[in-house]
């Protein structure tokens, strides 16, 4: 049964080839596609019809009755969500009869509601609050005791359930049937005793479980990560993209005090509809936890304990300025190139950086004259929905921009081997966690002992930043402007949502400055992501026509090689 | 070793040909199980029925919880189901329930210590015209009741205790 209900889902997919019809809503003539739900047509045209159970990405339930409207010639009010538009339909959403019906629905919903908005995470973005204010009555006509129910019930590892707030719209049930296809939730009981629940053996633990908290129109299902963390009206919301795999789910970052409080999905029908996975949603703490590298560091050999041999004792590092660290790095690179040639340098790029950062990195590598250039793309489990095997946001962008070995150059594995064997003199690693994992503890020791310099650029600590000769702090994605290219070649905008610490700079700026210092050239123009993307568009054919001005909030597909001018504009994302 | 006997499973399977799909047998299967297990559905049974009918266990549990005539906990030999929906409440279901509670010294939702009686409040049984009303087990409705009728009803039921198997 659940397989078929998904097919009845409304929205754009199944109406595409139907013929247009004319309907009149509140006196406005509107052209719509036959068969579309009246409710969606109204919403798409900026006419608000209050609703709880309807969700554009779920099948129609028709259970809340909040969306009732008056349709000319119909014997009684009809629910707009389950009424397909037909030619000549005349609809009134503002008459007294409709207002009275809405008031009645609100009264029934609130009879047992605990009214605990002051301690409810949903307050401020709650349909019940909004509609109560807009369509309800200010007074209660009953004084009988309110029904008691489960409070703060751990319905899953990452989701909390408050039964008293639930209005039984069944969005969550339909989500687990139709979207996650895991079927953990049902309505148990009847009448007054109806409640959402799971079986004891199968709590709500699927990989997408927190989406139920997003679509719950009230504060009945809540994300545990965000529970009692911050009132939503204090959050500044910024559009961004999830950095945790190559799907590139569109998100909104909620920022308070320059820290990410939560990440929620943002609708993009070309990428993630209105969903995101739990792992991606919760993987933001690295942007602000104690693993952040915030100070440039230089290992000062003069202060190192001499007796400890392979460099392990020489781990005394001194905080320095960014200028001094960049200068030191340039000197090491210059030294190695002048004595041994460009082939003595190995560079590992990072699929976590933006297109703009990586373009500057490619330019730096060209300036260094080394073919030993590659990256390590972390991989992990995937599914046939959103979760992709490449656990980085921009592996496709890195490939498109040429992060790969030059002629006769070493690949990532060979670069790390070359560092351990002493074949390479200087190793520049950008984004070090994956390289550290591949090298292992002894590999890192060997490499440090053999190399003249290990230069690491990273936003977060790793065994490699701990061992490096020079550490240049990087930024996390939420601190910079730029773009990522997802697994399907869709370029999507990320926006600066947090202020970087002190005078830290995006990696693109570091690479540009390093290239200039290496060549003893004049300082480059101040780094600007928008300008860099314009340079990319001019220089890399796949990126032609891609720029901050054209990406919008939904992104654009990379041009297929050869298919000039075929970049397909995306359907605009909707809230 | 399962909760359901092989013979019971066979009886359920024998119902399959009567319906277009196996899941349609669910209500019948649950009735069979209750009849075999002292009027309630024991733990573990829902899993086995789900396997038999090729549906999710949660579907079975949802159905059990929906119908007041299925019980996932033991009920009394005489399960007194008093309608507590609108018409019956308007016509005096509350005092009726209170009378049963006082007489039996249990709350609605509970079973007497000797396992003979239990009280439940149920949704409309479709006999609003004769409200307030109740149903004992699957027997014919008792209608147009007053709290004063309660002692008589209980005496009658007690007098039947000897009959049949407990
Ligand atoms: S928990 Fe939320 S989404 Fe689920 S039925 Fe209740 S109100 Fe609707
Ligand atoms: S599927 Fe990938 S991009 Fe989407 S939320 Fe999960 S980790 Fe992030
Ligand atoms: S939105 Fe139409 S009935 Fe709920
Ligand atoms: S309300 Fe009691 S039988 Fe209908």
JSON list of C-alpha atoms in Angstrom, two decimals, chain A residues 394-471:
[
{"chain": "A", "resi": 394, "resn": "UNK", "atom": "CA", "xyz": [33.32, 19.05, -3.66]},
{"chain": "A", "resi": 395, "resn": "UNK", "atom": "CA", "xyz": [35.17, 16.03, -5.07]},
{"chain": "A", "resi": 396, "resn": "UNK", "atom": "CA", "xyz": [33.49, 16.59, -8.45]},
{"chain": "A", "resi": 397, "resn": "UNK", "atom": "CA", "xyz": [34.51, 20.24, -8.45]},
{"chain": "A", "resi": 398, "resn": "UNK", "atom": "CA", "xyz": [38.08, 19.33, -7.59]},
{"chain": "A", "resi": 399, "resn": "UNK", "atom": "CA", "xyz": [38.19, 16.89, -10.50]},
{"chain": "A", "resi": 400, "resn": "UNK", "atom": "CA", "xyz": [36.68, 19.41, -12.89]},
{"chain": "A", "resi": 401, "resn": "UNK", "atom": "CA", "xyz": [39.28, 21.98, -11.86]},
{"chain": "A", "resi": 402, "resn": "UNK", "atom": "CA", "xyz": [42.20, 19.61, -12.35]},
{"chain": "A", "resi": 403, "resn": "UNK", "atom": "CA", "xyz": [43.12, 18.41, -8.88]},
{"chain": "A", "resi": 404, "resn": "UNK", "atom": "CA", "xyz": [44.93, 15.35, -10.20]},
{"chain": "A", "resi": 405, "resn": "UNK", "atom": "CA", "xyz": [48.48, 14.24, -10.97]},
{"chain": "A", "resi": 406, "resn": "UNK", "atom": "CA", "xyz": [50.23, 16.04, -13.83]},
{"chain": "A", "resi": 407, "resn": "UNK", "atom": "CA", "xyz": [52.19, 14.19, -16.51]},
{"chain": "A", "resi": 408, "resn": "UNK", "atom": "CA", "xyz": [54.30, 11.52, -14.86]},
{"chain": "A", "resi": 409, "resn": "UNK", "atom": "CA", "xyz": [53.25, 12.85, -11.45]},
{"chain": "A", "resi": 410, "resn": "UNK", "atom": "CA", "xyz": [52.54, 10.85, -8.34]},
{"chain": "A", "resi": 411, "resn": "UNK", "atom": "CA", "xyz": [49.02, 10.08, -7.16]},
{"chain": "A", "resi": 412, "resn": "UNK", "atom": "CA", "xyz": [47.98, 10.46, -3.53]},
{"chain": "A", "resi": 413, "resn": "UNK", "atom": "CA", "xyz": [49.28, 7.05, -2.49]},
{"chain": "A", "resi": 414, "resn": "UNK", "atom": "CA", "xyz": [52.63, 7.61, -4.22]},
{"chain": "A", "resi": 415, "resn": "UNK", "atom": "CA", "xyz": [52.93, 11.13, -2.78]},
{"chain": "A", "resi": 416, "resn": "UNK", "atom": "CA", "xyz": [52.57, 9.78, 0.76]},
{"chain": "A", "resi": 417, "resn": "UNK", "atom": "CA", "xyz": [55.02, 6.96, -0.04]},
{"chain": "A", "resi": 418, "resn": "UNK", "atom": "CA", "xyz": [57.43, 9.50, -1.48]},
{"chain": "A", "resi": 419, "resn": "UNK", "atom": "CA", "xyz": [57.21, 11.55, 1.69]},
{"chain": "A", "resi": 420, "resn": "UNK", "atom": "CA", "xyz": [58.03, 8.52, 3.82]},
{"chain": "A", "resi": 421, "resn": "UNK", "atom": "CA", "xyz": [60.88, 7.37, 1.62]},
{"chain": "A", "resi": 422, "resn": "UNK", "atom": "CA", "xyz": [62.56, 10.74, 1.40]},
{"chain": "A", "resi": 423, "resn": "UNK", "atom": "CA", "xyz": [61.99, 11.05, -2.32]},
{"chain": "A", "resi": 424, "resn": "UNK", "atom": "CA", "xyz": [59.95, 14.19, -1.73]},
{"chain": "A", "resi": 425, "resn": "UNK", "atom": "CA", "xyz": [61.43, 17.11, 0.20]},
{"chain": "A", "resi": 426, "resn": "UNK", "atom": "CA", "xyz": [58.39, 19.23, 0.96]},
{"chain": "A", "resi": 427, "resn": "UNK", "atom": "CA", "xyz": [54.83, 18.02, 1.38]},
{"chain": "A", "resi": 428, "resn": "UNK", "atom": "CA", "xyz": [51.90, 20.45, 1.30]},
{"chain": "A", "resi": 429, "resn": "UNK", "atom": "CA", "xyz": [48.75, 18.86, 2.66]},
{"chain": "A", "resi": 430, "resn": "UNK", "atom": "CA", "xyz": [45.44, 20.67, 2.51]},
{"chain": "A", "resi": 431, "resn": "UNK", "atom": "CA", "xyz": [42.76, 19.17, 4.75]},
{"chain": "A", "resi": 432, "resn": "UNK", "atom": "CA", "xyz": [44.73, 16.61, 6.68]},
{"chain": "A", "resi": 433, "resn": "UNK", "atom": "CA", "xyz": [42.38, 14.17, 8.42]},
{"chain": "A", "resi": 434, "resn": "UNK", "atom": "CA", "xyz": [42.19, 11.72, 5.53]},
{"chain": "A", "resi": 435, "resn": "UNK", "atom": "CA", "xyz": [45.92, 11.82, 4.80]},
{"chain": "A", "resi": 436, "resn": "UNK", "atom": "CA", "xyz": [46.59, 11.28, 8.51]},
{"chain": "A", "resi": 437, "resn": "UNK", "atom": "CA", "xyz": [44.35, 8.24, 8.45]},
{"chain": "A", "resi": 438, "resn": "UNK", "atom": "CA", "xyz": [46.11, 6.79, 5.42]},
{"chain": "A", "resi": 439, "resn": "UNK", "atom": "CA", "xyz": [49.60, 7.46, 6.79]},
{"chain": "A", "resi": 440, "resn": "UNK", "atom": "CA", "xyz": [48.94, 6.22, 10.29]},
{"chain": "A", "resi": 441, "resn": "UNK", "atom": "CA", "xyz": [51.02, 7.14, 13.31]},
{"chain": "A", "resi": 442, "resn": "UNK", "atom": "CA", "xyz": [54.28, 5.58, 12.12]},
{"chain": "A", "resi": 443, "resn": "UNK", "atom": "CA", "xyz": [53.80, 6.84, 8.59]},
{"chain": "A", "resi": 444, "resn": "UNK", "atom": "CA", "xyz": [53.54, 10.37, 9.92]},
{"chain": "A", "resi": 445, "resn": "UNK", "atom": "CA", "xyz": [56.69, 9.92, 12.00]},
{"chain": "A", "resi": 446, "resn": "UNK", "atom": "CA", "xyz": [58.59, 8.53, 9.01]},
{"chain": "A", "resi": 447, "resn": "UNK", "atom": "CA", "xyz": [57.46, 11.35, 6.77]},
{"chain": "A", "resi": 448, "resn": "UNK", "atom": "CA", "xyz": [58.32, 14.05, 9.27]},
{"chain": "A", "resi": 449, "resn": "UNK", "atom": "CA", "xyz": [61.78, 12.52, 9.77]},
{"chain": "A", "resi": 450, "resn": "UNK", "atom": "CA", "xyz": [62.52, 12.46, 6.05]},
{"chain": "A", "resi": 451, "resn": "UNK", "atom": "CA", "xyz": [60.92, 15.68, 4.85]},
{"chain": "A", "resi": 452, "resn": "UNK", "atom": "CA", "xyz": [62.52, 19.11, 4.92]},
{"chain": "A", "resi": 453, "resn": "UNK", "atom": "CA", "xyz": [59.12, 20.49, 5.67]},
{"chain": "A", "resi": 454, "resn": "UNK", "atom": "CA", "xyz": [55.57, 19.32, 6.19]},
{"chain": "A", "resi": 455, "resn": "UNK", "atom": "CA", "xyz": [53.20, 22.20, 5.51]},
{"chain": "A", "resi": 456, "resn": "UNK", "atom": "CA", "xyz": [49.59, 21.60, 6.55]},
{"chain": "A", "resi": 457, "resn": "UNK", "atom": "CA", "xyz": [46.60, 23.79, 5.77]},
{"chain": "A", "resi": 458, "resn": "UNK", "atom": "CA", "xyz": [43.58, 22.79, 7.80]},
{"chain": "A", "resi": 459, "resn": "UNK", "atom": "CA", "xyz": [40.69, 24.23, 9.77]},
{"chain": "A", "resi": 460, "resn": "UNK", "atom": "CA", "xyz": [40.75, 21.37, 12.26]},
{"chain": "A", "resi": 461, "resn": "UNK", "atom": "CA", "xyz": [43.44, 19.61, 14.23]},
{"chain": "A", "resi": 462, "resn": "UNK", "atom": "CA", "xyz": [44.65, 16.18, 13.16]},
{"chain": "A", "resi": 463, "resn": "UNK", "atom": "CA", "xyz": [47.75, 14.09, 13.87]},
{"chain": "A", "resi": 464, "resn": "UNK", "atom": "CA", "xyz": [49.24, 15.80, 10.82]},
{"chain": "A", "resi": 465, "resn": "UNK", "atom": "CA", "xyz": [48.69, 19.34, 12.09]},
{"chain": "A", "resi": 466, "resn": "UNK", "atom": "CA", "xyz": [50.26, 18.17, 15.33]},
{"chain": "A", "resi": 467, "resn": "UNK", "atom": "CA", "xyz": [53.32, 16.91, 13.47]},
{"chain": "A", "resi": 468, "resn": "UNK", "atom": "CA", "xyz": [53.62, 19.64, 10.83]},
{"chain": "A", "resi": 469, "resn": "UNK", "atom": "CA", "xyz": [56.53, 22.02, 10.41]},
{"chain": "A", "resi": 470, "resn": "UNK", "atom": "CA", "xyz": [54.20, 24.82, 9.44]},
{"chain": "A", "resi": 471, "resn": "UNK", "atom": "CA", "xyz": [50.47, 25.00, 10.07]}
]
